[in-house]
Amino acid sequence: MLTPAFYGFSVCLGLIIAIGAQNAFVLSNGIRNNRPLLIALTCIVCDSLLIGIGVAGLGSLLVSKPDFVRWATWGGAAFLMLYGFRAFCSSIKGGGTLETGNSGSITASSLILATLGVTFLNPHTYLDTIVLMGGLSAPYMGTERLGFWLGAVTASTVWFISLAFGARRLAPFFKKAAAWRMLDAGVCVIMWGIAAALVQQARSL
């Protein structure tokens, strides 16, 4: 159990540490103190579900449906473009502060929906969790495969909890309005960059 679990932990941690739409979303809301625990738990549950689907051997069903992959890619690009545009507008408008960006300024339901959107509308999520993680777990059987999944879920839990609450250490830096502009501009670049990659990918499908 220990070896598959450690392998699952290492691979999953390596995949999710890379800067992406989901991490940018968690980091941005963590700094703003917009219910960071709720967002982290939502990401953890999503990862656990998707990795579980992959480990169960169902990843091949998704990648075998070209129409699904194509429409999911276009949909993900559209969502990230829209979210990036919102961040762009915030970077231009400015005015963000730690006092106005608190947990009471946005509802829990809207945060959950946004987190689900950043997660499930990004096709890269399925490739990393269902396809790649599922493929890497294929050599294991029974309790070893379960250990691989538990290791991966542990990595996801450690990462998102650390990211959500560790972001608050950056709070002193964000007492300046210019810092909020920089954050929103950075989120915009990440979202639009991933969206552009998805558009290019969708055209080749």
mmCIF file of C-alpha atoms in Angstrom:
data_model
loop_
_atom_site.group_PDB
_atom_site.id
_atom_site.type_symbol
_atom_site.label_atom_id
_atom_site.label_comp_id
_atom_site.label_asym_id
_atom_site.label_seq_id
_atom_site.Cartn_x
_atom_site.Cartn_y
_atom_site.Cartn_z
ATOM 1 C CA MET A 1 0.000 0.000 0.000
ATOM 2 C CA LEU A 2 2.741 2.440 0.845
ATOM 3 C CA THR A 3 4.561 2.403 -2.481
ATOM 4 C CA PRO A 4 1.469 2.951 -4.701
ATOM 5 C CA ALA A 5 0.208 5.586 -2.262
ATOM 6 C CA PHE A 6 3.502 7.464 -2.342
ATOM 7 C CA TYR A 7 3.594 7.212 -6.138
ATOM 8 C CA GLY A 8 0.043 8.542 -6.408
ATOM 9 C CA PHE A 9 0.873 11.352 -3.995
ATOM 10 C CA SER A 10 4.026 12.364 -5.911
ATOM 11 C CA VAL A 11 2.461 12.282 -9.375
ATOM 12 C CA CYS A 12 -0.668 14.160 -8.340
ATOM 13 C CA LEU A 13 1.308 16.823 -6.488
ATOM 14 C CA GLY A 14 3.558 17.309 -9.501
ATOM 15 C CA LEU A 15 0.555 17.818 -11.766
ATOM 16 C CA ILE A 16 -1.427 20.254 -9.647
ATOM 17 C CA ILE A 17 1.472 22.478 -8.553
ATOM 18 C CA ALA A 18 1.789 23.841 -12.087
ATOM 19 C CA ILE A 19 0.188 27.273 -12.436
ATOM 20 C CA GLY A 20 -3.205 26.910 -14.067
ATOM 21 C CA ALA A 21 -6.731 28.260 -14.060
ATOM 22 C CA GLN A 22 -7.778 26.384 -10.927
ATOM 23 C CA ASN A 23 -4.707 27.368 -8.912
ATOM 24 C CA ALA A 24 -5.000 30.998 -10.010
ATOM 25 C CA PHE A 25 -8.633 31.011 -8.887
ATOM 26 C CA VAL A 26 -7.832 29.479 -5.497
ATOM 27 C CA LEU A 27 -4.909 31.844 -4.941
ATOM 28 C CA SER A 28 -6.863 34.946 -5.926
ATOM 29 C CA ASN A 29 -9.796 34.158 -3.635
ATOM 30 C CA GLY A 30 -7.495 33.009 -0.848
ATOM 31 C CA ILE A 31 -5.800 36.403 -0.783
ATOM 32 C CA ARG A 32 -9.214 38.073 -0.756
ATOM 33 C CA ASN A 33 -10.353 35.744 2.042
ATOM 34 C CA ASN A 34 -13.385 34.722 -0.037
ATOM 35 C CA ARG A 35 -14.254 31.540 1.853
ATOM 36 C CA PRO A 36 -10.901 29.843 1.156
ATOM 37 C CA LEU A 37 -11.825 26.637 2.996
ATOM 38 C CA LEU A 38 -15.017 26.229 0.957
ATOM 39 C CA ILE A 39 -13.132 26.689 -2.308
ATOM 40 C CA ALA A 40 -10.346 24.324 -1.249
ATOM 41 C CA LEU A 41 -12.807 21.627 -0.194
ATOM 42 C CA THR A 42 -14.703 21.972 -3.476
ATOM 43 C CA CYS A 43 -11.469 21.491 -5.434
ATOM 44 C CA ILE A 44 -10.521 18.488 -3.293
ATOM 45 C CA VAL A 45 -13.900 16.816 -3.804
ATOM 46 C CA CYS A 46 -13.711 17.415 -7.567
ATOM 47 C CA ASP A 47 -10.187 15.996 -7.770
ATOM 48 C CA SER A 48 -11.134 12.979 -5.677
ATOM 49 C CA LEU A 49 -14.083 12.243 -7.955
ATOM 50 C CA LEU A 50 -12.207 12.699 -11.221
ATOM 51 C CA ILE A 51 -9.132 10.752 -10.119
ATOM 52 C CA GLY A 52 -11.431 8.026 -8.818
ATOM 53 C CA ILE A 53 -13.085 7.799 -12.233
ATOM 54 C CA GLY A 54 -9.691 7.495 -13.868
ATOM 55 C CA VAL A 55 -8.410 4.914 -11.407
ATOM 56 C CA ALA A 56 -11.600 2.902 -11.941
ATOM 57 C CA GLY A 57 -10.637 2.637 -15.616
ATOM 58 C CA LEU A 58 -13.321 4.862 -17.120
ATOM 59 C CA GLY A 59 -10.986 7.457 -18.649
ATOM 60 C CA SER A 60 -10.927 5.714 -21.995
ATOM 61 C CA LEU A 61 -14.659 6.307 -22.387
ATOM 62 C CA LEU A 62 -14.143 10.073 -22.484
ATOM 63 C CA VAL A 63 -11.186 10.218 -24.817
ATOM 64 C CA SER A 64 -12.910 7.798 -27.205
ATOM 65 C CA LYS A 65 -15.653 10.389 -27.836
ATOM 66 C CA PRO A 66 -14.137 13.015 -30.182
ATOM 67 C CA ASP A 67 -17.311 15.130 -30.236
ATOM 68 C CA PHE A 68 -17.353 15.321 -26.450
ATOM 69 C CA VAL A 69 -13.699 16.315 -26.308
ATOM 70 C CA ARG A 70 -14.179 18.937 -29.027
ATOM 71 C CA TRP A 71 -17.199 20.633 -27.448
ATOM 72 C CA ALA A 72 -15.702 20.427 -23.970
ATOM 73 C CA THR A 73 -12.578 22.152 -25.275
ATOM 74 C CA TRP A 74 -14.511 24.990 -26.912
ATOM 75 C CA GLY A 75 -16.704 25.375 -23.824
ATOM 76 C CA GLY A 76 -13.692 25.504 -21.546
ATOM 77 C CA ALA A 77 -12.032 28.133 -23.725
ATOM 78 C CA ALA A 78 -15.168 30.287 -23.684
ATOM 79 C CA PHE A 79 -15.476 30.092 -19.902
ATOM 80 C CA LEU A 80 -11.834 30.962 -19.311
ATOM 81 C CA MET A 81 -12.050 33.858 -21.767
ATOM 82 C CA LEU A 82 -15.051 35.231 -19.875
ATOM 83 C CA TYR A 83 -13.408 34.799 -16.476
ATOM 84 C CA GLY A 84 -10.229 36.377 -17.823
ATOM 85 C CA PHE A 85 -12.242 39.318 -19.109
ATOM 86 C CA ARG A 86 -13.702 39.855 -15.648
ATOM 87 C CA ALA A 87 -10.207 39.853 -14.178
ATOM 88 C CA PHE A 88 -9.089 42.253 -16.913
ATOM 89 C CA CYS A 89 -11.900 44.659 -16.068
ATOM 90 C CA SER A 90 -10.980 44.467 -12.376
ATOM 91 C CA SER A 91 -7.335 45.232 -13.179
ATOM 92 C CA ILE A 92 -8.383 48.314 -15.160
ATOM 93 C CA LYS A 93 -10.981 49.507 -12.679
ATOM 94 C CA GLY A 94 -8.831 48.844 -9.616
ATOM 95 C CA GLY A 95 -10.088 49.727 -6.180
ATOM 96 C CA GLY A 96 -9.550 46.309 -4.623
ATOM 97 C CA THR A 97 -8.676 46.230 -0.932
ATOM 98 C CA LEU A 98 -8.489 43.619 1.770
ATOM 99 C CA GLU A 99 -11.441 45.282 3.458
ATOM 100 C CA THR A 100 -13.748 45.127 0.432
ATOM 101 C CA GLY A 101 -12.489 41.742 -0.729
ATOM 102 C CA ASN A 102 -13.715 39.790 2.259
ATOM 103 C CA SER A 103 -15.756 36.641 2.619
ATOM 104 C CA GLY A 104 -19.005 38.544 2.997
ATOM 105 C CA SER A 105 -18.780 40.187 -0.427
ATOM 106 C CA ILE A 106 -19.684 37.052 -2.366
ATOM 107 C CA THR A 107 -22.099 34.211 -1.686
ATOM 108 C CA ALA A 108 -21.057 30.640 -1.024
ATOM 109 C CA SER A 109 -23.188 29.310 -3.886
ATOM 110 C CA SER A 110 -21.610 31.649 -6.435
ATOM 111 C CA LEU A 111 -18.121 30.666 -5.254
ATOM 112 C CA ILE A 112 -18.951 26.973 -5.526
ATOM 113 C CA LEU A 113 -20.341 27.455 -9.042
ATOM 114 C CA ALA A 114 -17.265 29.422 -10.098
ATOM 115 C CA THR A 115 -14.969 26.765 -8.637
ATOM 116 C CA LEU A 116 -16.875 24.034 -10.446
ATOM 117 C CA GLY A 117 -16.645 26.033 -13.662
ATOM 118 C CA VAL A 118 -12.882 26.544 -13.396
ATOM 119 C CA THR A 119 -12.518 22.829 -12.685
ATOM 120 C CA PHE A 120 -14.964 21.037 -14.971
ATOM 121 C CA LEU A 121 -14.933 23.423 -17.940
ATOM 122 C CA ASN A 122 -11.191 23.010 -18.404
ATOM 123 C CA PRO A 123 -10.464 19.912 -20.540
ATOM 124 C CA HIS A 124 -6.915 19.807 -19.156
ATOM 125 C CA THR A 125 -8.483 18.764 -15.860
ATOM 126 C CA TYR A 126 -9.827 15.577 -17.424
ATOM 127 C CA LEU A 127 -6.552 14.824 -19.154
ATOM 128 C CA ASP A 128 -4.557 15.185 -15.928
ATOM 129 C CA THR A 129 -6.920 13.428 -13.534
ATOM 130 C CA ILE A 130 -8.913 10.859 -15.496
ATOM 131 C CA VAL A 131 -6.616 10.011 -18.400
ATOM 132 C CA LEU A 132 -3.102 10.449 -16.994
ATOM 133 C CA MET A 133 -3.703 9.464 -13.377
ATOM 134 C CA GLY A 134 -5.967 6.636 -14.510
ATOM 135 C CA GLY A 135 -3.295 5.354 -16.870
ATOM 136 C CA LEU A 136 -0.580 5.497 -14.232
ATOM 137 C CA SER A 137 -2.723 3.489 -11.832
ATOM 138 C CA ALA A 138 -3.345 0.732 -14.407
ATOM 139 C CA PRO A 139 -0.422 -1.505 -13.300
ATOM 140 C CA TYR A 140 -1.879 -1.713 -9.790
ATOM 141 C CA MET A 141 -4.701 -3.990 -8.742
ATOM 142 C CA GLY A 142 -7.069 -4.156 -5.785
ATOM 143 C CA THR A 143 -5.821 -2.523 -2.609
ATOM 144 C CA GLU A 144 -2.717 -1.187 -4.380
ATOM 145 C CA ARG A 145 -4.891 0.794 -6.793
ATOM 146 C CA LEU A 146 -6.907 2.056 -3.851
ATOM 147 C CA GLY A 147 -3.639 3.119 -2.236
ATOM 148 C CA PHE A 148 -2.674 5.009 -5.384
ATOM 149 C CA TRP A 149 -5.988 6.872 -5.289
ATOM 150 C CA LEU A 150 -5.659 7.672 -1.582
ATOM 151 C CA GLY A 151 -2.157 9.012 -2.152
ATOM 152 C CA ALA A 152 -3.360 11.226 -4.981
ATOM 153 C CA VAL A 153 -6.290 12.532 -2.922
ATOM 154 C CA THR A 154 -3.932 13.271 -0.031
ATOM 155 C CA ALA A 155 -1.713 15.310 -2.345
ATOM 156 C CA SER A 156 -4.722 17.262 -3.614
ATOM 157 C CA THR A 157 -5.874 17.915 -0.044
ATOM 158 C CA VAL A 158 -2.473 19.102 1.149
ATOM 159 C CA TRP A 159 -1.977 21.348 -1.872
ATOM 160 C CA PHE A 160 -5.331 23.118 -1.972
ATOM 161 C CA ILE A 161 -5.530 23.655 1.790
ATOM 162 C CA SER A 162 -1.981 25.041 1.768
ATOM 163 C CA LEU A 163 -2.643 27.253 -1.253
ATOM 164 C CA ALA A 164 -5.948 28.617 0.021
ATOM 165 C CA PHE A 165 -4.682 29.550 3.474
ATOM 166 C CA GLY A 166 -1.072 30.218 2.546
ATOM 167 C CA ALA A 167 -2.315 32.918 0.202
ATOM 168 C CA ARG A 168 -3.264 34.990 3.252
ATOM 169 C CA ARG A 169 0.434 35.466 3.995
ATOM 170 C CA LEU A 170 0.498 37.699 0.943
ATOM 171 C CA ALA A 171 -2.189 39.922 2.470
ATOM 172 C CA PRO A 172 0.210 42.680 3.667
ATOM 173 C CA PHE A 173 1.452 43.105 0.111
ATOM 174 C CA PHE A 174 -2.114 43.578 -1.102
ATOM 175 C CA LYS A 175 -2.816 46.565 1.104
ATOM 176 C CA LYS A 176 -1.847 48.602 -1.939
ATOM 177 C CA ALA A 177 -4.346 49.056 -4.762
ATOM 178 C CA ALA A 178 -1.600 48.527 -7.344
ATOM 179 C CA ALA A 179 -1.019 45.016 -6.003
ATOM 180 C CA TRP A 180 -4.649 44.101 -6.665
ATOM 181 C CA ARG A 181 -4.285 45.388 -10.219
ATOM 182 C CA MET A 182 -1.229 43.193 -10.658
ATOM 183 C CA LEU A 183 -3.027 40.152 -9.251
ATOM 184 C CA ASP A 184 -6.058 40.586 -11.491
ATOM 185 C CA ALA A 185 -3.839 41.223 -14.493
ATOM 186 C CA GLY A 186 -1.887 38.051 -13.736
ATOM 187 C CA VAL A 187 -5.084 36.008 -13.406
ATOM 188 C CA CYS A 188 -6.273 37.461 -16.719
ATOM 189 C CA VAL A 189 -3.045 36.467 -18.481
ATOM 190 C CA ILE A 190 -3.218 32.922 -17.098
ATOM 191 C CA MET A 191 -6.888 32.460 -18.022
ATOM 192 C CA TRP A 192 -6.494 33.886 -21.511
ATOM 193 C CA GLY A 193 -3.275 31.973 -22.083
ATOM 194 C CA ILE A 194 -4.948 28.665 -21.247
ATOM 195 C CA ALA A 195 -8.001 29.649 -23.310
ATOM 196 C CA ALA A 196 -5.793 30.373 -26.327
ATOM 197 C CA ALA A 197 -4.145 26.969 -25.952
ATOM 198 C CA LEU A 198 -7.560 25.316 -25.796
ATOM 199 C CA VAL A 199 -8.715 27.123 -28.946
ATOM 200 C CA GLN A 200 -5.637 25.904 -30.785
ATOM 201 C CA GLN A 201 -6.271 22.405 -29.467
ATOM 202 C CA ALA A 202 -9.959 22.504 -30.483
ATOM 203 C CA ARG A 203 -9.061 23.492 -34.038
ATOM 204 C CA SER A 204 -6.851 20.451 -34.387
ATOM 205 C CA LEU A 205 -9.519 18.008 -33.209
#
